[in-house]
Each structure stands twice: as C-alpha cells, then as structure tokens.
C-alpha cells in the first residue's frame, strides 16, 4: 500500500505524462483540479465558464507538455494557462446584466477551502475581487498567489509590462478603498 | 521623505516599494488615517496569499481525460494535423511562422531553383531571344500601320525617377498584401483545433 511518502512527485508524473502516460496525467489533474477551478472561478465569476476554462487549460497543458521546460513548478505553469483561458472566457462574456447576475451568484458560492483559520478573510476578499475587471483579477492572482514577477505575469497574459503595472495599481487602489469602506460600515 | 497622505497612498498603490518604506513608516507613525490604509493593504495581501482552491465539480477529471483522449486521437491522425501543429502559435515566432507558410515556401523554392539553374535559363532566353525579338518587331510593324497614339501623360512614366517613385509607393502595398496573405494562410492551415470543447 502506498503511503503519503511514496506518492510520486509532480516532476515524475510530468515526465511520465510527457511519454504518453495518461494515467500519470490523470493523477496530476486530480491534484491540481481544485486550484485550477478556483483560479478560473476567481477570474470568470461563472461556474460554467470556470469549469470550461479549467478543462481547456488541462487539455492545453497535456498538448503542451513538450514545451514545459521545468523552469517553474507544474502548478505554476498550469496556473498561467488557466489564467489565460479564464481571461479569454471572461472577455467573451456577452452582456453586462448577465455579468452582474453572475457576480451576485458568485457571492453565494462555497467558501474557498484555503486557510481554514481565516475563512472570513478569504470570503471577504472573494467578495471584493468581484468588483475588479477580469484582467485585473488575473493580474492580481498571478502576482500575489503565484508570486510571479511583473515580467512573467506580462508574458503569461500576453500584455505589456506597463499594462500589468497599471492593472496592479488600480486593483490595489480598488481593493484598498473597498476594504476601508467595509471597515467603516462594519464598525 | 513622504510628507503628504497622497504620497503615502501612492506608495501603497505602487506595491510598497522598499526604497521608500522607511519614509512611509515615519509618516504612518504620525497619521492615523494612513495607518488604517496600511493595515487594510496588509489584510488584503494576507488574504491574497491564501490558496484559491475551490472544489471542482463532480466528474471534472473524467471530462478532462475524455477531452485529452479526443485531442490525442486527433493528433494521432498525423499527416495534415502534424504539420498544422508545427505551424501553430506559439511554437515558433511570428516571423518564422510566416516564412513557413506554404506559398512562401513555394516562392522560395521557385527562386532557389531559378538561381540554381540560372545559366540554363539564360541560355534558353538567349536562344528564344532572337525569336521573341523577331516577333516583337513584327508586332510593332503591325501596330505602326494603325498609328496607335500613346497619351502624353503615360510617357511621363518612362522617366526613371517617376518609375522609382512608383516602385517606392507600391512597395508598402506589396508588403501589406504579403502580410495579409500570410495571416490568411496561417488561419487556413495552422489554426490549432481541439475537439471536445463546448461551443461558446
């Protein structure tokens, strides 16, 4: 029986998947699906589009395994692909009213299962992030969660570095103001 | 030195660069409003550091593997799919992809062949030349009888400087046309297709 210590590492699974082992890739999907879905949901604010974007990202990851050079972890590399796909889906969204309805629906989504010590903190941020533009959400996600430098964020999202910096600045301002407003409303 | 709250806010919005952190700390020590703003940014960043995991819907992995299988089946067909993937972005840079388009390859091969066989082409031309010259002369004598008048405005085109200007003006048009032809070719031959995706 396999113990936790004997679980193959992501690197080993990637190597096996690169040789065509779909079973190894399935294990990778199981390991990273929640994170991928969460990232996609963060950006698209729609369950259906997040599911579609995350699945597309995994397929693109499978087809692009030969290009994965191991300069970052598989999870980080996948995160970039998910962000790109989610951004494309968010950009293709049709009507403003539908978006507003989905933002409201997103408020009722299950809590992110990250740090269980601060579920309220995560939930609060989740709500504040809905006020951002999808591109700003994608930039914030890659910059803060994956701790990618501005250059890598720009490359992942195919936008100039100055645009990334502008999105970051505006997102920080919007989040900070919204946070302070809520603090004032709560106290 | 940060003396105004506006400057402090700018420092916050720029991501709290370390170069001005000391000055910002001094300002925040004496400004309750900026202390609150700094606390809010730290709270936001702490929340952003949390993982974004959300349980994926049931059947997610099976759906992914089904799509992977379909994509593999398409890739395994080989032949046309293989060379299409070769031209798919971003495997190569845009310039290299443009050079690999079928019509560009055909043009390069044609001119390479012409250059390689230049002596043979020149020999052939020299043999055909006198025959063509005789035919041109016969044609001009035939036309002379009808006294075709060339408009004066068109004679201006014979000027070398005018011809150079026409070529210089036509060059951007030629380049634009080549670019559009390359982009069309890329869409026609190199667009990657993944089966099993839901239509938008």
Short mmCIF file of C-alpha atoms in Angstrom, two decimals:
data_model
loop_
_atom_site.label_atom_id
_atom_site.label_comp_id
_atom_site.label_asym_id
_atom_site.label_seq_id
_atom_site.Cartn_x
_atom_site.Cartn_y
_atom_site.Cartn_z
CA UNK A 1 0.00 0.00 0.00
CA UNK A 2 1.32 3.39 -0.96
CA UNK A 3 1.95 5.82 1.83
CA UNK A 4 1.95 9.58 1.51
CA UNK A 5 5.75 9.45 1.29
CA UNK A 6 5.55 7.21 -1.76
CA UNK A 7 3.22 9.42 -3.78
CA UNK A 8 5.04 10.27 -6.99
CA UNK A 9 6.16 13.87 -7.25
CA UNK A 10 4.75 16.24 -9.84
CA UNK A 11 8.06 16.13 -11.71
CA UNK A 12 7.90 12.35 -12.02
CA UNK A 13 4.28 12.47 -13.14
CA UNK A 14 5.05 15.16 -15.71
CA UNK A 15 7.90 13.08 -17.06
CA UNK A 16 5.64 10.04 -17.37
CA UNK A 17 2.86 12.09 -18.95
CA UNK A 18 5.35 13.52 -21.44
CA UNK A 19 5.98 9.94 -22.57
CA UNK A 20 2.26 9.49 -23.18
CA UNK A 21 1.14 8.06 -19.83
CA UNK A 22 -2.41 9.37 -19.47
CA UNK A 23 -2.72 7.67 -16.09
CA UNK A 24 0.05 9.86 -14.74
CA UNK A 25 -1.63 12.92 -16.20
CA UNK A 26 -4.88 11.89 -14.54
CA UNK A 27 -3.12 11.97 -11.18
CA UNK A 28 -1.88 15.47 -11.98
CA UNK A 29 -5.40 16.55 -12.87
CA UNK A 30 -6.72 15.17 -9.57
CA UNK A 31 -4.04 17.03 -7.65
CA UNK A 32 -4.45 20.40 -9.33
CA UNK A 33 -8.11 20.50 -10.37
CA UNK A 34 -9.38 22.33 -7.28
CA UNK A 35 -6.74 25.01 -7.58
CA UNK A 36 -7.29 25.37 -11.32
CA UNK A 37 -11.04 25.57 -10.90
CA UNK A 38 -10.65 28.11 -8.10
CA UNK A 39 -8.39 30.32 -10.18
CA UNK A 40 -10.75 30.15 -13.14
CA UNK A 41 -13.72 30.91 -10.93
CA UNK A 42 -11.88 33.85 -9.41
CA UNK A 43 -11.47 35.38 -12.85
CA UNK A 44 -14.65 34.40 -14.69
CA UNK A 45 -17.08 34.56 -11.73
CA UNK A 46 -19.17 31.92 -13.50
CA UNK A 47 -19.24 28.23 -12.54
CA UNK A 48 -19.89 27.03 -16.09
CA UNK A 49 -17.20 29.17 -17.70
CA UNK A 50 -14.73 28.37 -14.94
CA UNK A 51 -15.28 24.64 -15.47
CA UNK A 52 -14.87 25.02 -19.23
CA UNK A 53 -11.77 27.21 -18.89
CA UNK A 54 -10.13 24.88 -16.37
CA UNK A 55 -10.80 21.81 -18.53
CA UNK A 56 -9.45 23.57 -21.61
CA UNK A 57 -6.37 24.55 -19.64
CA UNK A 58 -5.67 20.93 -18.68
CA UNK A 59 -6.05 19.80 -22.28
CA UNK A 60 -3.69 22.54 -23.45
CA UNK A 61 -1.27 21.53 -20.71
CA UNK A 62 -1.36 17.93 -21.95
CA UNK A 63 -0.75 19.00 -25.55
CA UNK A 64 1.98 21.41 -24.50
CA UNK A 65 3.91 19.13 -22.13
CA UNK A 66 6.77 19.02 -24.60
CA UNK A 67 7.15 22.80 -24.17
CA UNK A 68 7.22 22.63 -20.36
CA UNK A 69 10.87 23.21 -19.51
CA UNK A 70 10.62 22.81 -15.73
CA UNK A 71 11.73 26.37 -15.02
CA UNK A 72 8.75 26.67 -12.68
CA UNK A 73 6.62 24.06 -10.92
CA UNK A 74 3.92 22.30 -12.89
CA UNK A 75 1.30 24.01 -10.73
CA UNK A 76 2.63 27.47 -11.53
CA UNK A 77 2.85 26.67 -15.23
CA UNK A 78 -0.70 25.32 -15.17
CA UNK A 79 -1.87 28.35 -13.23
CA UNK A 80 -0.70 30.60 -16.06
CA UNK A 81 -2.54 28.55 -18.66
CA UNK A 82 -5.70 28.57 -16.55
CA UNK A 83 -5.47 32.35 -16.11
CA UNK A 84 -5.15 32.82 -19.87
CA UNK A 85 -8.07 30.59 -20.67
CA UNK A 86 -10.24 32.12 -17.96
CA UNK A 87 -9.40 35.59 -19.23
CA UNK A 88 -10.46 34.61 -22.75
CA UNK A 89 -13.74 33.28 -21.43
CA UNK A 90 -14.35 36.38 -19.34
CA UNK A 91 -13.62 38.59 -22.35
CA UNK A 92 -16.15 36.68 -24.42
CA UNK A 93 -18.93 37.21 -21.93
CA UNK A 94 -21.91 38.72 -23.69
CA UNK A 95 -23.95 41.13 -21.61
CA UNK A 96 -23.29 43.37 -18.62
CA UNK A 97 -26.53 42.27 -16.95
CA UNK A 98 -25.53 38.66 -17.17
CA UNK A 99 -22.18 39.53 -15.61
CA UNK A 100 -23.85 41.35 -12.75
CA UNK A 101 -26.10 38.38 -12.13
CA UNK A 102 -23.11 36.07 -12.08
CA UNK A 103 -21.27 38.30 -9.65
CA UNK A 104 -24.25 38.06 -7.34
CA UNK A 105 -24.34 34.33 -7.83
CA UNK A 106 -20.65 34.20 -7.05
CA UNK A 107 -21.40 35.70 -3.66
CA UNK A 108 -23.32 32.54 -2.88
CA UNK A 109 -20.57 30.18 -3.98
CA UNK A 110 -18.88 27.92 -1.44
CA UNK A 111 -16.03 29.40 0.51
CA UNK A 112 -12.55 28.89 -0.86
CA UNK A 113 -11.10 25.99 1.07
CA UNK A 114 -7.72 27.57 1.63
CA UNK A 115 -6.64 28.58 5.09
CA UNK A 116 -9.33 27.35 7.42
CA UNK A 117 -8.12 29.68 10.12
CA UNK A 118 -9.33 32.71 8.16
CA UNK A 119 -12.37 31.69 6.15
CA UNK A 120 -13.96 35.09 6.76
CA UNK A 121 -10.89 36.83 5.43
CA UNK A 122 -10.88 34.75 2.29
CA UNK A 123 -14.61 35.18 1.85
CA UNK A 124 -14.30 38.94 2.22
CA UNK A 125 -11.56 39.14 -0.37
CA UNK A 126 -13.61 36.90 -2.66
CA UNK A 127 -16.40 39.44 -2.50
CA UNK A 128 -14.11 42.43 -3.05
CA UNK A 129 -12.39 40.81 -6.03
CA UNK A 130 -15.73 40.65 -7.83
CA UNK A 131 -15.52 44.41 -8.21
CA UNK A 132 -12.39 44.16 -10.30
CA UNK A 133 -12.10 43.85 -14.05
CA UNK A 134 -11.34 40.23 -15.16
CA UNK A 135 -7.92 41.30 -16.40
CA UNK A 136 -7.16 42.95 -13.07
CA UNK A 137 -8.24 39.80 -11.24
CA UNK A 138 -5.98 37.69 -13.43
CA UNK A 139 -3.01 40.01 -12.84
CA UNK A 140 -3.61 40.13 -9.08
CA UNK A 141 -3.96 36.36 -8.96
CA UNK A 142 -0.70 35.64 -10.76
CA UNK A 143 1.25 38.38 -8.99
CA UNK A 144 0.17 37.64 -5.44
CA UNK A 145 -0.81 33.97 -5.35
CA UNK A 146 1.86 32.62 -7.66
CA UNK A 147 4.31 35.39 -6.69
CA UNK A 148 5.37 35.85 -10.29
CA UNK A 149 7.39 38.92 -11.19
CA UNK A 150 5.76 41.54 -13.39
CA UNK A 151 7.72 40.29 -16.40
CA UNK A 152 6.35 36.75 -16.08
CA UNK A 153 2.81 37.98 -15.49
CA UNK A 154 3.07 40.07 -18.65
CA UNK A 155 4.30 37.07 -20.61
CA UNK A 156 1.63 34.74 -19.22
CA UNK A 157 -1.22 37.11 -20.04
CA UNK A 158 0.26 38.48 -23.27
CA UNK A 159 0.19 42.11 -22.22
CA UNK A 160 2.92 44.77 -21.89
CA UNK A 161 4.65 45.12 -18.53
CA UNK A 162 3.39 48.67 -18.10
CA UNK A 163 -0.16 47.42 -18.56
CA UNK A 164 0.43 44.83 -15.83
CA UNK A 165 1.71 47.54 -13.51
CA UNK A 166 -1.31 49.71 -14.29
CA UNK A 167 -3.70 46.86 -13.57
CA UNK A 168 -1.90 46.11 -10.31
CA UNK A 169 -2.02 49.71 -9.21
CA UNK A 170 -5.70 50.11 -10.00
CA UNK A 171 -6.55 46.78 -8.39
CA UNK A 172 -4.69 47.67 -5.21
CA UNK A 173 -6.45 51.02 -5.07
CA UNK A 174 -9.87 49.49 -5.66
CA UNK A 175 -9.34 46.72 -3.11
CA UNK A 176 -7.95 49.07 -0.52
CA UNK A 177 -10.82 51.54 -0.90
CA UNK A 178 -13.43 48.79 -0.84
CA UNK A 179 -11.81 47.24 2.22
CA UNK A 180 -11.76 50.57 4.06
CA UNK A 181 -15.39 51.23 3.10
CA UNK A 182 -16.40 47.91 4.60
CA UNK A 183 -14.38 48.61 7.71
CA UNK A 184 -16.23 51.87 8.09
CA UNK A 185 -19.57 50.20 7.51
CA UNK A 186 -18.86 47.39 9.97
CA UNK A 187 -17.50 49.46 12.84
CA UNK B 1 10.56 61.75 2.51
CA UNK B 2 6.77 61.26 2.49
CA UNK B 3 5.05 64.28 3.97
CA UNK B 4 1.57 64.05 2.48
CA UNK B 5 -1.10 61.41 2.72
CA UNK B 6 -1.43 61.47 -1.05
CA UNK B 7 2.22 60.44 -1.40
CA UNK B 8 1.67 57.68 1.15
CA UNK B 9 -1.30 56.39 -0.84
CA UNK B 10 0.80 56.44 -3.98
CA UNK B 11 3.41 54.37 -2.17
CA UNK B 12 0.73 51.87 -1.14
CA UNK B 13 -0.70 51.67 -4.65
CA UNK B 14 2.75 51.11 -6.14
CA UNK B 15 3.10 47.96 -4.09
CA UNK B 16 5.05 49.42 -1.16
CA UNK B 17 8.47 49.60 -2.81
CA UNK B 18 11.25 49.05 -0.28
CA UNK B 19 13.13 52.16 -1.38
CA UNK B 20 10.59 54.44 0.34
CA UNK B 21 9.47 52.13 3.12
CA UNK B 22 11.39 53.92 5.84
CA UNK B 23 9.87 57.29 4.91
CA UNK B 24 6.40 55.72 4.72
CA UNK B 25 6.81 54.17 8.15
CA UNK B 26 7.74 57.53 9.63
CA UNK B 27 4.66 59.14 8.07
CA UNK B 28 2.32 56.34 9.16
CA UNK B 29 3.57 56.67 12.74
CA UNK B 30 2.06 60.14 12.87
CA UNK B 31 -1.06 59.67 10.72
CA UNK B 32 -3.97 57.53 11.90
CA UNK B 33 -5.69 57.58 8.50
CA UNK B 34 -2.59 56.27 6.72
CA UNK B 35 -2.05 53.66 9.43
CA UNK B 36 -5.56 52.37 8.73
CA UNK B 37 -4.87 52.35 5.00
CA UNK B 38 -1.66 50.38 5.53
CA UNK B 39 -3.47 47.88 7.74
CA UNK B 40 -6.12 47.38 5.04
CA UNK B 41 -3.44 46.71 2.38
CA UNK B 42 -1.74 44.19 4.66
CA UNK B 43 -5.08 42.46 5.25
CA UNK B 44 -5.78 42.30 1.53
CA UNK B 45 -2.33 40.89 0.80
CA UNK B 46 -2.71 38.34 3.58
CA UNK B 47 -5.99 37.20 2.04
CA UNK B 48 -4.45 37.09 -1.43
CA UNK B 49 -1.74 34.79 -0.11
CA UNK B 50 -4.36 32.17 0.69
CA UNK B 51 -4.77 29.34 -1.82
CA UNK B 52 -7.59 29.72 -4.31
CA UNK B 53 -8.75 26.10 -4.07
CA UNK B 54 -12.43 25.57 -4.70
CA UNK B 55 -13.76 22.01 -5.02
CA UNK B 56 -14.09 21.17 -8.69
CA UNK B 57 -17.49 19.89 -9.91
CA UNK B 58 -18.16 16.16 -9.89
CA UNK B 59 -16.84 14.36 -12.96
CA UNK B 60 -14.27 17.06 -13.69
CA UNK B 61 -11.32 14.69 -14.03
CA UNK B 62 -13.27 12.28 -16.24
CA UNK B 63 -14.32 15.15 -18.50
CA UNK B 64 -10.72 16.36 -18.79
CA UNK B 65 -9.42 12.87 -19.63
CA UNK B 66 -12.17 12.48 -22.22
CA UNK B 67 -11.07 15.70 -23.90
CA UNK B 68 -7.45 14.64 -23.67
CA UNK B 69 -8.32 11.33 -25.36
CA UNK B 70 -10.14 13.16 -28.14
CA UNK B 71 -7.24 15.56 -28.62
CA UNK B 72 -4.82 12.64 -28.71
CA UNK B 73 -6.96 10.85 -31.29
CA UNK B 74 -6.84 13.91 -33.49
CA UNK B 75 -3.10 14.26 -33.01
CA UNK B 76 -2.55 10.58 -33.75
CA UNK B 77 -4.13 11.00 -37.19
CA UNK B 78 -0.82 12.58 -38.15
CA UNK B 79 -0.12 13.95 -41.65
CA UNK B 80 -2.06 17.16 -42.08
CA UNK B 81 -2.68 17.50 -38.31
CA UNK B 82 1.03 17.17 -37.59
CA UNK B 83 2.20 19.90 -39.93
CA UNK B 84 -0.67 22.07 -38.83
CA UNK B 85 0.53 21.76 -35.27
CA UNK B 86 4.02 22.63 -36.44
CA UNK B 87 2.74 25.97 -37.64
CA UNK B 88 0.54 26.62 -34.60
CA UNK B 89 1.43 29.53 -32.41
CA UNK B 90 3.32 29.94 -30.21
CA UNK B 91 5.61 27.09 -31.20
CA UNK B 92 7.56 29.47 -33.42
CA UNK B 93 7.88 33.20 -33.53
CA UNK B 94 5.52 35.08 -35.84
CA UNK B 95 8.26 35.78 -38.42
CA UNK B 96 9.30 32.16 -38.61
CA UNK B 97 5.68 31.01 -38.88
CA UNK B 98 5.19 33.48 -41.75
CA UNK B 99 8.22 32.10 -43.56
CA UNK B 100 6.90 28.55 -43.17
CA UNK B 101 3.57 29.29 -44.86
CA UNK B 102 3.01 27.09 -47.97
CA UNK B 103 3.02 29.91 -50.52
CA UNK B 104 6.17 31.44 -49.08
CA UNK B 105 7.94 28.08 -49.16
CA UNK B 106 6.82 27.57 -52.77
CA UNK B 107 8.13 31.03 -53.74
CA UNK B 108 11.46 30.45 -52.08
CA UNK B 109 11.83 27.05 -53.77
CA UNK B 110 10.95 28.56 -57.13
CA UNK B 111 13.50 31.35 -56.86
CA UNK B 112 16.10 28.97 -55.45
CA UNK B 113 15.59 26.70 -58.43
CA UNK B 114 15.78 29.66 -60.78
CA UNK B 115 19.02 30.84 -59.20
CA UNK B 116 20.48 27.34 -59.28
CA UNK B 117 19.57 26.89 -62.92
CA UNK B 118 20.28 30.49 -63.87
CA UNK B 119 22.78 29.57 -66.55
CA UNK B 120 20.31 27.19 -68.18
CA UNK B 121 17.58 29.82 -68.03
CA UNK B 122 19.93 32.41 -69.53
CA UNK B 123 20.89 30.01 -72.31
CA UNK B 124 17.26 29.31 -73.04
CA UNK B 125 16.48 33.02 -73.06
CA UNK B 126 19.34 33.73 -75.43
CA UNK B 127 18.01 31.10 -77.79
CA UNK B 128 14.45 32.33 -77.53
CA UNK B 129 15.51 35.93 -77.55
CA UNK B 130 16.08 36.35 -81.24
CA UNK B 131 12.78 34.61 -81.93
CA UNK B 132 10.99 36.87 -79.47
CA UNK B 133 12.73 39.90 -80.94
CA UNK B 134 11.55 38.97 -84.38
CA UNK B 135 8.01 38.53 -83.12
CA UNK B 136 8.15 41.88 -81.28
CA UNK B 137 9.39 43.59 -84.39
CA UNK B 138 6.61 42.05 -86.44
CA UNK B 139 4.10 43.17 -83.84
CA UNK B 140 5.40 46.72 -83.78
CA UNK B 141 5.29 46.91 -87.58
CA UNK B 142 1.74 45.63 -87.46
CA UNK B 143 0.84 48.23 -84.88
CA UNK B 144 2.65 51.01 -86.77
CA UNK B 145 0.16 50.71 -89.57
CA UNK B 146 -2.60 51.64 -87.18
CA UNK B 147 -0.61 54.54 -85.69
CA UNK B 148 -1.52 53.93 -82.04
CA UNK B 149 -1.08 57.20 -80.17
CA UNK B 150 0.39 56.94 -76.67
CA UNK B 151 -1.11 59.62 -74.41
CA UNK B 152 1.40 62.21 -73.30
CA UNK B 153 0.66 61.62 -69.65
CA UNK B 154 1.75 57.99 -69.94
CA UNK B 155 5.08 58.95 -71.49
CA UNK B 156 5.97 60.54 -68.20
CA UNK B 157 6.07 57.07 -66.65
CA UNK B 158 9.09 56.28 -68.73
CA UNK B 159 11.12 58.67 -66.58
CA UNK B 160 13.46 56.72 -64.21
CA UNK B 161 12.70 58.96 -61.24
CA UNK B 162 8.98 58.54 -61.76
CA UNK B 163 9.38 54.79 -62.06
CA UNK B 164 11.40 54.77 -58.83
CA UNK B 165 8.66 56.72 -57.11
CA UNK B 166 6.01 54.31 -58.33
CA UNK B 167 8.01 51.33 -57.06
CA UNK B 168 8.59 53.02 -53.68
CA UNK B 169 4.89 53.73 -53.37
CA UNK B 170 3.90 50.24 -54.42
CA UNK B 171 6.33 48.56 -52.01
CA UNK B 172 4.27 49.21 -48.85
CA UNK B 173 1.20 48.00 -50.70
CA UNK B 174 3.07 44.84 -51.69
CA UNK B 175 4.28 44.29 -48.14
CA UNK B 176 0.79 44.81 -46.73
CA UNK B 177 -0.64 42.37 -49.26
CA UNK B 178 2.03 39.80 -48.40
CA UNK B 179 1.29 40.23 -44.70
CA UNK B 180 -2.45 39.74 -45.23
CA UNK B 181 -1.75 36.70 -47.40
CA UNK B 182 0.44 35.23 -44.68
CA UNK B 183 -2.19 35.84 -41.98
CA UNK B 184 -4.88 34.24 -44.14
CA UNK B 185 -2.66 31.28 -44.79
CA UNK B 186 -2.00 30.93 -41.07
CA UNK B 187 -5.70 30.90 -40.32
CA UNK B 188 -6.39 28.46 -43.12
CA UNK B 189 -3.59 25.98 -42.47
CA UNK B 190 -2.24 26.43 -38.99
CA UNK B 191 -5.11 27.15 -36.63
CA UNK B 192 -4.93 24.53 -33.86
CA UNK B 193 -8.18 22.73 -33.31
CA UNK B 194 -9.06 20.99 -30.06
CA UNK B 195 -12.03 18.67 -30.26
CA UNK B 196 -14.45 18.17 -27.44
CA UNK B 197 -14.65 21.82 -26.41
CA UNK B 198 -18.05 23.31 -25.82
CA UNK B 199 -19.01 25.97 -28.34
CA UNK B 200 -19.28 29.46 -26.85
#
